[in-house]
Coordinates of C-alpha atoms in Angstrom, one line a residue:
Chain A
M1 CA 128.8 33.1 -77.3
S2 CA 126.6 32.8 -74.3
E3 CA 127.1 30.3 -71.5
A4 CA 124.2 28.2 -72.6
D5 CA 125.7 27.9 -76.1
M6 CA 129.0 26.9 -74.6
N7 CA 127.3 24.3 -72.4
E8 CA 125.5 22.9 -75.5
K9 CA 128.8 22.7 -77.3
D10 CA 130.4 20.9 -74.5
D11 CA 127.5 18.6 -74.1
G12 CA 127.8 17.9 -77.8
E13 CA 131.4 16.9 -77.3
I14 CA 130.4 14.5 -74.5
S15 CA 127.7 13.0 -76.7
R16 CA 130.2 12.6 -79.5
I17 CA 132.6 10.8 -77.3
Y18 CA 129.9 8.6 -75.9
A19 CA 128.7 7.7 -79.3
A20 CA 132.2 6.4 -80.0
T21 CA 131.9 3.8 -77.3
P22 CA 131.2 0.3 -78.4
R23 CA 127.7 -0.2 -79.6
D24 CA 126.7 -3.2 -77.6
E25 CA 123.7 -5.0 -78.9
P26 CA 121.6 -8.0 -78.0
S27 CA 122.5 -11.2 -79.6
A28 CA 120.7 -12.5 -82.6
A29 CA 119.3 -15.4 -80.5
M30 CA 117.8 -12.9 -78.1
D31 CA 116.4 -10.9 -80.9
E32 CA 114.8 -14.0 -82.4
A33 CA 113.4 -15.1 -79.0
I34 CA 111.8 -11.7 -78.4
L35 CA 110.4 -11.4 -81.9
A36 CA 109.1 -15.0 -81.7
S37 CA 107.4 -14.1 -78.4
A38 CA 105.9 -11.0 -80.0
H39 CA 104.6 -13.1 -82.9
N40 CA 103.2 -15.8 -80.7
A41 CA 101.4 -13.3 -78.6
T42 CA 99.6 -11.9 -81.6
P43 CA 97.5 -13.9 -83.9
D44 CA 98.8 -13.7 -87.4
K45 CA 96.2 -11.5 -89.1
R46 CA 97.5 -12.4 -92.5
A47 CA 97.0 -16.1 -91.8
V48 CA 93.6 -15.5 -90.4
H49 CA 92.6 -13.4 -93.3
A50 CA 94.0 -15.9 -95.7
N51 CA 92.1 -18.7 -94.0
S52 CA 88.9 -16.8 -93.9
F53 CA 89.3 -15.8 -97.5
H54 CA 89.9 -19.4 -98.4
W55 CA 86.9 -20.5 -96.4
T56 CA 84.6 -17.9 -98.0
R57 CA 85.9 -18.7 -101.5
L58 CA 85.2 -22.4 -100.9
A59 CA 81.7 -21.6 -99.6
G60 CA 81.0 -19.4 -102.6
I61 CA 82.0 -22.1 -105.0
A62 CA 79.9 -24.7 -103.2
A63 CA 76.9 -22.4 -103.2
T64 CA 77.3 -21.7 -106.8
L65 CA 77.5 -25.4 -107.6
V66 CA 74.4 -26.2 -105.6
I67 CA 72.4 -23.4 -107.3
A68 CA 73.6 -24.5 -110.7
A69 CA 72.7 -28.1 -110.0
S70 CA 69.3 -27.1 -108.7
L71 CA 68.6 -25.0 -111.8
A72 CA 69.7 -27.9 -114.0
V73 CA 67.3 -30.2 -112.3
L74 CA 64.5 -27.6 -112.6
M75 CA 65.1 -27.1 -116.2
Q76 CA 65.2 -30.8 -116.9
D77 CA 61.9 -31.2 -115.1
E78 CA 60.2 -28.3 -116.9
Q79 CA 61.4 -28.7 -120.4
P80 CA 59.4 -31.9 -121.1
D81 CA 56.2 -30.2 -119.9
I82 CA 56.8 -27.2 -122.1
A83 CA 57.4 -29.4 -125.0
V84 CA 54.2 -31.3 -124.4
L85 CA 52.1 -28.4 -123.4
A86 CA 53.3 -26.0 -126.0
P87 CA 51.5 -26.4 -129.3
P88 CA 53.1 -24.8 -132.2
S89 CA 50.4 -22.1 -132.3
R90 CA 47.4 -20.9 -130.5
D91 CA 45.1 -22.5 -133.0
A92 CA 46.7 -25.8 -132.5
A93 CA 46.2 -25.4 -128.8
I94 CA 42.6 -24.7 -129.2
A95 CA 41.7 -26.9 -132.1
P96 CA 41.6 -30.1 -130.2
M97 CA 39.0 -28.7 -127.9
A98 CA 36.7 -28.1 -130.8
K99 CA 36.7 -31.7 -131.5
V100 CA 35.2 -32.5 -128.1
P101 CA 32.3 -30.3 -127.9
N102 CA 30.3 -31.9 -125.1
E103 CA 33.2 -32.0 -122.7
A104 CA 32.6 -28.4 -122.1
L105 CA 29.2 -29.2 -120.7
Q106 CA 30.5 -31.7 -118.3
P107 CA 33.9 -30.5 -117.1
A108 CA 33.6 -32.3 -113.9
E109 CA 32.9 -35.6 -115.5
T110 CA 35.8 -35.2 -118.0
A111 CA 38.0 -34.2 -115.2
Q112 CA 37.0 -37.2 -113.3
Q113 CA 37.9 -39.4 -116.1
S114 CA 41.2 -37.8 -116.9
M115 CA 42.3 -37.3 -113.3
A116 CA 41.1 -40.5 -111.7
P117 CA 44.4 -42.3 -111.6
G118 CA 46.0 -39.6 -109.7
R119 CA 46.9 -36.1 -110.4
G120 CA 50.6 -36.5 -110.8
D121 CA 50.3 -39.4 -113.1
S122 CA 47.3 -38.1 -114.9
R123 CA 48.9 -34.9 -115.7
T124 CA 51.8 -36.4 -117.4
R125 CA 49.6 -39.0 -119.1
D126 CA 47.0 -36.4 -120.1
R127 CA 49.6 -34.5 -121.9
T128 CA 51.0 -37.4 -123.7
D129 CA 47.5 -38.8 -124.3
R130 CA 46.0 -35.7 -125.5
P131 CA 46.1 -36.4 -129.3
E132 CA 44.5 -39.8 -128.8
R133 CA 41.9 -38.4 -126.5
N134 CA 41.1 -35.5 -128.7
S135 CA 40.9 -37.6 -131.7
G136 CA 38.8 -40.1 -130.0
P137 CA 35.1 -40.6 -130.6
V138 CA 33.1 -37.7 -129.5
Q139 CA 30.1 -39.8 -129.0
S140 CA 31.6 -41.7 -126.2
D141 CA 32.1 -38.5 -124.3
Q142 CA 28.6 -37.4 -125.0
Q143 CA 27.3 -40.7 -123.7
Q144 CA 29.3 -40.3 -120.5
A145 CA 28.3 -36.7 -120.0
Q146 CA 26.2 -35.9 -117.0
P147 CA 23.7 -33.2 -117.8
E148 CA 23.4 -32.1 -114.2
A149 CA 27.2 -31.4 -114.1
S150 CA 27.2 -27.7 -113.4
P151 CA 30.0 -25.4 -114.5
S152 CA 28.9 -23.1 -111.7
R153 CA 30.1 -25.7 -109.3
A154 CA 33.3 -25.7 -111.1
D155 CA 33.5 -22.0 -110.6
T156 CA 32.8 -22.3 -107.0
T157 CA 35.3 -25.0 -106.4
M158 CA 37.9 -23.2 -108.4
A159 CA 37.3 -20.0 -106.4
A160 CA 37.7 -22.0 -103.2
G161 CA 40.6 -23.9 -104.5
G162 CA 43.0 -21.0 -104.3
A163 CA 46.0 -20.4 -106.5
P164 CA 47.0 -22.8 -109.1
E165 CA 49.7 -25.2 -108.3
R166 CA 53.0 -25.4 -110.1
R167 CA 53.0 -27.6 -113.0
A168 CA 55.3 -30.5 -113.5
F169 CA 56.1 -30.9 -109.9
P170 CA 53.5 -33.3 -108.4
V171 CA 54.2 -33.2 -104.8
A172 CA 51.4 -35.4 -103.7
P173 CA 48.7 -37.3 -105.5
A174 CA 45.5 -35.5 -105.8
P175 CA 42.3 -37.0 -104.5
A176 CA 40.5 -38.3 -107.5
S177 CA 37.8 -40.4 -105.9
S178 CA 34.9 -38.0 -106.7
P179 CA 34.1 -35.6 -109.5
A180 CA 33.9 -32.7 -107.0
S181 CA 37.5 -33.3 -106.0
A182 CA 38.8 -34.1 -109.4
E183 CA 37.4 -30.9 -110.9
P184 CA 39.3 -28.4 -108.9
A185 CA 42.4 -30.5 -109.3
L186 CA 42.0 -30.3 -113.0
Q187 CA 41.3 -26.6 -113.1
S188 CA 43.8 -25.6 -110.5
S189 CA 46.7 -27.5 -111.6
G190 CA 46.9 -29.1 -115.0
V191 CA 44.4 -27.0 -116.8
A192 CA 45.8 -23.8 -115.4
A193 CA 49.3 -24.9 -116.3
A194 CA 48.1 -25.8 -119.7
G195 CA 46.6 -22.4 -120.0
V196 CA 49.8 -20.8 -119.1
A197 CA 51.7 -22.8 -121.5
A198 CA 49.2 -22.1 -124.2
R199 CA 49.5 -18.4 -123.6
Q200 CA 53.2 -18.5 -123.6
Y201 CA 53.6 -20.5 -126.7
S202 CA 50.7 -19.5 -128.8
G203 CA 51.2 -17.0 -131.5
A204 CA 51.4 -13.7 -129.8
T205 CA 51.1 -11.7 -133.0
A206 CA 47.9 -13.4 -134.0
E207 CA 46.5 -12.9 -130.6
R208 CA 47.1 -9.2 -130.7
S209 CA 45.4 -8.9 -134.0
R210 CA 42.1 -10.3 -132.7
P211 CA 39.3 -8.4 -131.1
Q212 CA 39.7 -7.8 -127.5
S213 CA 36.6 -9.8 -126.5
A214 CA 37.6 -12.8 -128.5
E215 CA 41.0 -12.5 -127.1
S216 CA 39.8 -12.5 -123.6
T217 CA 37.4 -15.3 -124.3
T218 CA 40.1 -17.3 -125.8
R219 CA 42.3 -16.6 -122.9
N220 CA 39.5 -17.6 -120.6
L221 CA 39.1 -20.7 -122.6
A222 CA 42.7 -21.5 -122.4
D223 CA 42.8 -20.7 -118.7
A224 CA 39.8 -22.9 -118.0
G225 CA 41.3 -25.9 -119.6
A226 CA 41.8 -25.5 -123.2
S227 CA 43.5 -28.7 -123.7
R228 CA 40.7 -31.1 -124.1
S229 CA 37.8 -30.8 -121.7
I230 CA 36.1 -27.6 -122.9
E231 CA 34.8 -27.1 -126.4
S232 CA 35.3 -23.9 -128.2
P233 CA 32.6 -21.2 -128.0
Q234 CA 32.1 -21.5 -131.7
A235 CA 31.5 -25.2 -131.5
W236 CA 29.3 -24.7 -128.5
L237 CA 27.2 -22.1 -130.3
A238 CA 27.0 -24.4 -133.3
R239 CA 25.7 -27.2 -131.2
I240 CA 23.1 -24.9 -129.6
E241 CA 22.1 -23.9 -133.1
A242 CA 21.8 -27.6 -134.0
L243 CA 19.7 -28.2 -131.0
R244 CA 17.3 -25.5 -132.0
K245 CA 17.1 -26.8 -135.4
Q246 CA 16.2 -30.2 -134.0
G247 CA 13.5 -28.6 -132.0
R248 CA 15.1 -29.1 -128.7
I249 CA 14.5 -25.5 -127.7
R250 CA 14.6 -26.0 -124.0
E251 CA 17.9 -27.8 -124.2
A252 CA 19.2 -25.1 -126.5
D253 CA 18.1 -22.4 -124.1
D254 CA 19.7 -24.1 -121.2
S255 CA 22.8 -24.7 -123.1
F256 CA 22.9 -21.1 -124.2
A257 CA 22.4 -19.9 -120.6
E258 CA 25.3 -22.1 -119.6
F259 CA 27.3 -20.7 -122.5
R260 CA 26.6 -17.2 -121.3
K261 CA 27.7 -18.0 -117.8
R262 CA 31.0 -19.2 -119.1
Y263 CA 31.5 -16.7 -121.9
P264 CA 29.6 -13.6 -120.9
D265 CA 31.6 -11.4 -123.4
F266 CA 31.8 -13.7 -126.3
P267 CA 30.3 -12.0 -129.3
L268 CA 27.4 -13.9 -130.9
P269 CA 27.5 -14.5 -134.6
G270 CA 24.6 -12.1 -135.1
P271 CA 21.1 -11.6 -134.0
G272 CA 19.1 -14.5 -135.1
P273 CA 16.3 -16.7 -134.1
S274 CA 18.5 -19.3 -132.7
F275 CA 19.8 -17.2 -129.8
P276 CA 17.9 -15.4 -127.2
N277 CA 18.3 -11.8 -126.4
P278 CA 21.7 -11.4 -124.7
D279 CA 20.2 -8.9 -122.4
R280 CA 17.6 -11.2 -121.2
Chain B
M1 CA 109.5 31.4 -101.7
G2 CA 112.7 32.7 -103.1
N3 CA 111.7 31.7 -106.6
G4 CA 108.7 34.1 -106.6
S5 CA 106.2 31.3 -106.3
P6 CA 103.3 32.2 -104.0
Y7 CA 103.5 28.7 -102.5
P8 CA 106.1 27.3 -100.2
E9 CA 108.4 25.0 -102.0
A10 CA 107.4 22.1 -99.8
V11 CA 103.8 22.2 -101.2
S12 CA 104.7 22.9 -104.8
V13 CA 102.1 21.6 -107.1
I14 CA 104.6 21.1 -110.0
P15 CA 105.0 17.4 -110.3
N16 CA 108.7 17.4 -111.1
A17 CA 109.5 20.0 -108.6
S18 CA 107.6 18.2 -105.9
A19 CA 109.3 15.0 -106.8
R20 CA 112.6 16.7 -106.3
L21 CA 111.7 18.7 -103.3
S22 CA 109.3 16.4 -101.5
P23 CA 110.8 15.4 -98.2
V24 CA 111.6 11.8 -97.3
K25 CA 108.5 10.1 -96.2
S26 CA 108.4 10.3 -92.4
P27 CA 108.6 7.0 -90.7
I28 CA 105.7 5.8 -88.7
A29 CA 105.8 7.0 -85.2
D30 CA 106.7 4.6 -82.4
E31 CA 103.3 5.2 -80.9
E32 CA 101.5 4.3 -84.1
L33 CA 103.6 1.1 -84.4
M34 CA 102.8 0.1 -80.9
L35 CA 99.1 0.7 -81.5
R36 CA 99.3 -1.4 -84.6
Y37 CA 101.0 -4.1 -82.7
A38 CA 98.4 -3.9 -80.1
A39 CA 95.9 -4.4 -82.9
G40 CA 97.6 -7.5 -84.0
D41 CA 100.2 -6.4 -86.4
A42 CA 103.4 -8.3 -85.5
A43 CA 105.3 -6.5 -88.2
A44 CA 104.8 -3.2 -86.4
F45 CA 106.5 -4.7 -83.4
E46 CA 109.5 -5.7 -85.5
Q47 CA 110.0 -2.2 -86.6
L48 CA 109.6 -0.9 -83.1
Y49 CA 112.0 -3.5 -81.8
A50 CA 114.6 -2.6 -84.4
R51 CA 114.5 1.0 -83.5
H52 CA 115.0 0.5 -79.8
R53 CA 116.9 -2.7 -79.3
G54 CA 120.4 -1.2 -79.2
G55 CA 119.7 1.8 -77.0
L56 CA 117.7 -0.2 -74.6
F57 CA 120.2 -2.9 -74.4
R58 CA 123.1 -0.5 -73.7
Y59 CA 121.0 1.4 -71.2
I60 CA 120.3 -1.8 -69.2
T61 CA 123.8 -3.2 -69.6
R62 CA 125.6 -0.1 -68.6
Q63 CA 123.2 0.7 -65.9
C64 CA 123.4 -2.7 -64.1
G65 CA 126.9 -3.6 -65.0
D66 CA 126.2 -7.3 -65.3
R67 CA 125.9 -8.6 -68.8
G68 CA 124.0 -11.7 -67.9
A69 CA 121.6 -9.9 -65.7
A70 CA 121.3 -7.2 -68.4
E71 CA 120.2 -9.7 -71.0
E72 CA 117.7 -11.2 -68.7
L73 CA 116.4 -7.7 -67.8
Y74 CA 116.4 -6.7 -71.4
Q75 CA 114.2 -9.7 -72.4
D76 CA 112.0 -9.1 -69.4
V77 CA 111.4 -5.5 -70.5
W78 CA 110.3 -6.5 -74.0
S79 CA 108.1 -9.2 -72.5
G80 CA 106.5 -6.5 -70.5
V81 CA 106.0 -4.5 -73.7
I82 CA 104.4 -7.5 -75.3
E83 CA 102.2 -8.2 -72.4
A84 CA 101.1 -4.6 -71.9
R85 CA 100.2 -4.1 -75.6
K86 CA 96.5 -4.2 -74.9
R87 CA 96.7 -1.7 -72.1
Y88 CA 99.0 0.7 -74.1
R89 CA 97.6 4.2 -74.4
V90 CA 99.4 7.0 -76.1
E91 CA 99.9 9.3 -73.1
A92 CA 103.6 10.0 -73.7
R93 CA 106.3 9.1 -76.2
F94 CA 106.7 5.4 -76.6
A95 CA 110.4 5.7 -75.7
T96 CA 109.4 7.3 -72.4
W97 CA 107.1 4.4 -71.7
L98 CA 109.6 1.8 -72.7
Y99 CA 112.4 3.3 -70.6
T100 CA 110.0 3.6 -67.7
L101 CA 109.5 -0.1 -67.9
A102 CA 113.2 -0.7 -68.1
H103 CA 113.8 1.6 -65.1
N104 CA 111.3 -0.2 -63.0
R105 CA 112.8 -3.6 -63.9
L106 CA 116.2 -2.3 -63.0
I107 CA 115.0 -1.0 -59.6
D108 CA 113.5 -4.5 -59.0
W109 CA 116.7 -6.1 -60.0
Y110 CA 118.7 -3.9 -57.7
R111 CA 116.5 -4.7 -54.8
K112 CA 116.6 -8.4 -55.5
S113 CA 120.3 -8.6 -56.0
S114 CA 120.9 -6.6 -52.8
R115 CA 122.9 -4.1 -54.7
V116 CA 121.4 -1.3 -52.7
V117 CA 123.4 1.3 -54.3
W118 CA 120.8 3.9 -55.1
V119 CA 118.3 3.9 -52.4
D120 CA 118.3 7.7 -52.4
F121 CA 115.8 8.9 -55.0
G122 CA 116.1 12.5 -53.8
G123 CA 118.2 15.2 -55.2
D124 CA 121.9 15.5 -55.5
E125 CA 122.5 17.9 -52.7
D126 CA 125.4 15.9 -51.5
E127 CA 127.3 16.1 -54.8
P128 CA 130.5 18.2 -54.6
E129 CA 130.5 21.4 -56.5
I130 CA 131.9 21.1 -60.0
D131 CA 133.1 24.1 -61.9
I132 CA 131.4 23.6 -65.1
A133 CA 132.4 26.9 -66.5
A134 CA 136.0 26.1 -66.1
Q135 CA 135.7 23.3 -68.6
R136 CA 134.2 25.3 -71.4
H137 CA 137.2 25.2 -73.7
W138 CA 138.0 21.6 -73.3
Q139 CA 138.9 20.1 -76.7
P140 CA 139.7 16.4 -76.1
E141 CA 139.9 15.5 -79.8
V142 CA 143.0 17.5 -80.2
R143 CA 145.1 15.7 -77.6
T144 CA 143.6 12.2 -77.1
E145 CA 142.8 9.3 -79.3
S146 CA 139.2 8.7 -79.7
R147 CA 139.4 5.0 -78.8
Q148 CA 141.1 5.9 -75.5
L149 CA 138.5 8.5 -74.9
A150 CA 135.7 6.0 -75.5
Q151 CA 137.2 3.6 -73.1
A152 CA 137.7 6.3 -70.6
M153 CA 134.1 7.4 -71.1
L154 CA 132.8 3.9 -70.2
E155 CA 134.9 3.8 -67.1
L156 CA 133.8 7.2 -66.0
L157 CA 130.2 6.3 -66.8
A158 CA 130.4 3.2 -64.6
A159 CA 131.9 5.3 -61.8
L160 CA 128.9 7.7 -61.8
P161 CA 126.3 7.5 -59.1
P162 CA 123.5 5.3 -60.5
Q163 CA 120.9 8.1 -60.7
Q164 CA 123.3 10.4 -62.6
R165 CA 124.4 7.5 -64.8
E166 CA 120.8 6.6 -65.5
A167 CA 119.9 10.2 -66.4
F168 CA 122.9 10.3 -68.8
L169 CA 122.0 7.0 -70.4
L170 CA 118.4 7.9 -70.8
Y171 CA 119.5 11.1 -72.4
E172 CA 122.0 9.5 -74.7
E173 CA 120.6 6.1 -75.5
G174 CA 116.9 6.7 -75.1
G175 CA 116.9 10.2 -76.5
L176 CA 114.7 11.4 -73.7
S177 CA 114.5 15.0 -72.7
V178 CA 114.9 16.2 -69.2
E179 CA 111.2 16.2 -68.7
E180 CA 111.0 12.6 -70.0
I181 CA 113.8 11.5 -67.9
A182 CA 112.0 12.9 -64.9
A183 CA 108.9 11.1 -65.9
A184 CA 110.7 7.8 -66.5
T185 CA 112.5 7.8 -63.3
G186 CA 109.8 9.3 -61.1
A187 CA 111.9 12.2 -60.2
G188 CA 111.2 15.9 -60.4
I189 CA 112.2 17.8 -63.4
E190 CA 114.8 19.9 -61.6
T191 CA 116.2 16.8 -60.0
A192 CA 116.5 15.1 -63.3
K193 CA 118.1 18.2 -64.8
S194 CA 120.5 18.3 -62.0
R195 CA 121.4 14.7 -62.3
L196 CA 122.1 15.1 -66.0
R197 CA 124.2 18.2 -65.5
Y198 CA 126.2 16.5 -62.8
A199 CA 126.7 13.4 -64.9
I200 CA 128.0 15.4 -67.9
A201 CA 130.2 17.6 -65.7
K202 CA 131.8 14.6 -64.1
L203 CA 132.4 12.9 -67.4
R204 CA 133.9 16.0 -68.8
L205 CA 136.1 16.5 -65.8
G206 CA 137.3 12.9 -65.9
L207 CA 138.1 13.1 -69.6
Q208 CA 139.9 16.4 -69.1
D209 CA 142.0 14.7 -66.5
L210 CA 143.0 12.0 -69.0
T211 CA 144.2 14.6 -71.4

């Protein structure tokens, strides 16, 4: 055994004897004081985490409630419109227009009448009044019609009017003091919304089965205000035919030109004496 | 490897075998606990405190010889640990750092209390020669009761020069190596080694005289 080994053994003996000495330890009170000091010096992460979790959870619940309440309000506001605007089928949506043939010639005038009380009110009332107005006497509308009311003006104002507004949320009353202001209001808000509703709720299957031009024309019709102010192309053509038969050729030509402006793609019933050459 | 497996037994991939042979999960190192505490984990401090409370307390108590002062110093050392948690960097073992704090507190206390016993931080050239080799075959357990030996040990320990006593206490209570003792006390390694050797030799000699 080397000297180093002997020293290690002797050192081990000293260590063993020292280990047998009383194991003095700090008092429990001192331990508590030191540990308390250590805890106080350090923020309790678990508590902070629990608080933050609690806070985020509450915030999440509150946000969910707010969103749910907003959606409920939105749905409550939109459902009546849908119910009113949505006819059971596309034919039903278009049919009333056929009963008011002359309104198509004077959209501005019709819009003026319907929108005069104010856009917000009129929209709701128009929807609810639609059956009565559609079933009303056509003659009265014809008498009120202004021949010089130009659809081209309507196109212009619609193009300048920008995107259609949301329906069922009248933010501010529309200016309805003049036909020029009432017309874009009609076309940009209520009519467009009615068109959207008509597209949504009309028979999609029947629409698919129709020719493309008729479909697009019908869609244009719906978009332009299918509810009540524009007559159907068929009715319009029938009226033109009637004018021709009455000898009112000039009026028939003007009306047909107007018709072509509005429905450039609408197929004519067939080449006949009543209608000028489409390529004219 | 004795079972013919190409893998060492410690990394056996056989579940049952690894469950039997897997070593006990090593405890978290002191340094890691201190870093966790510095990061805000108070539970890490509790573990750290539990590991070092007894040894540090005995080191301070037996080094200063005054129980009341020792308790105050002990609390002061741990307060220093708590305060220094943000500045703590793992540059040495936590025990070395802890006992360095304690050593410095003790020096301050000695200076304050006018117990200028160990102003000499130099070597131990003045120590009398001790024939360590002559004590090789000392077997105290044969002839003396262990209780008496323990009491004699404490008395001999208290009679040691402070530097030697400190070296011995750091070695026994703190588990510090000679190099760590040198680092904790600010002495050279050879000085620390000499102090420790002298301390052990004197203790052995004193115990031998008892028997």
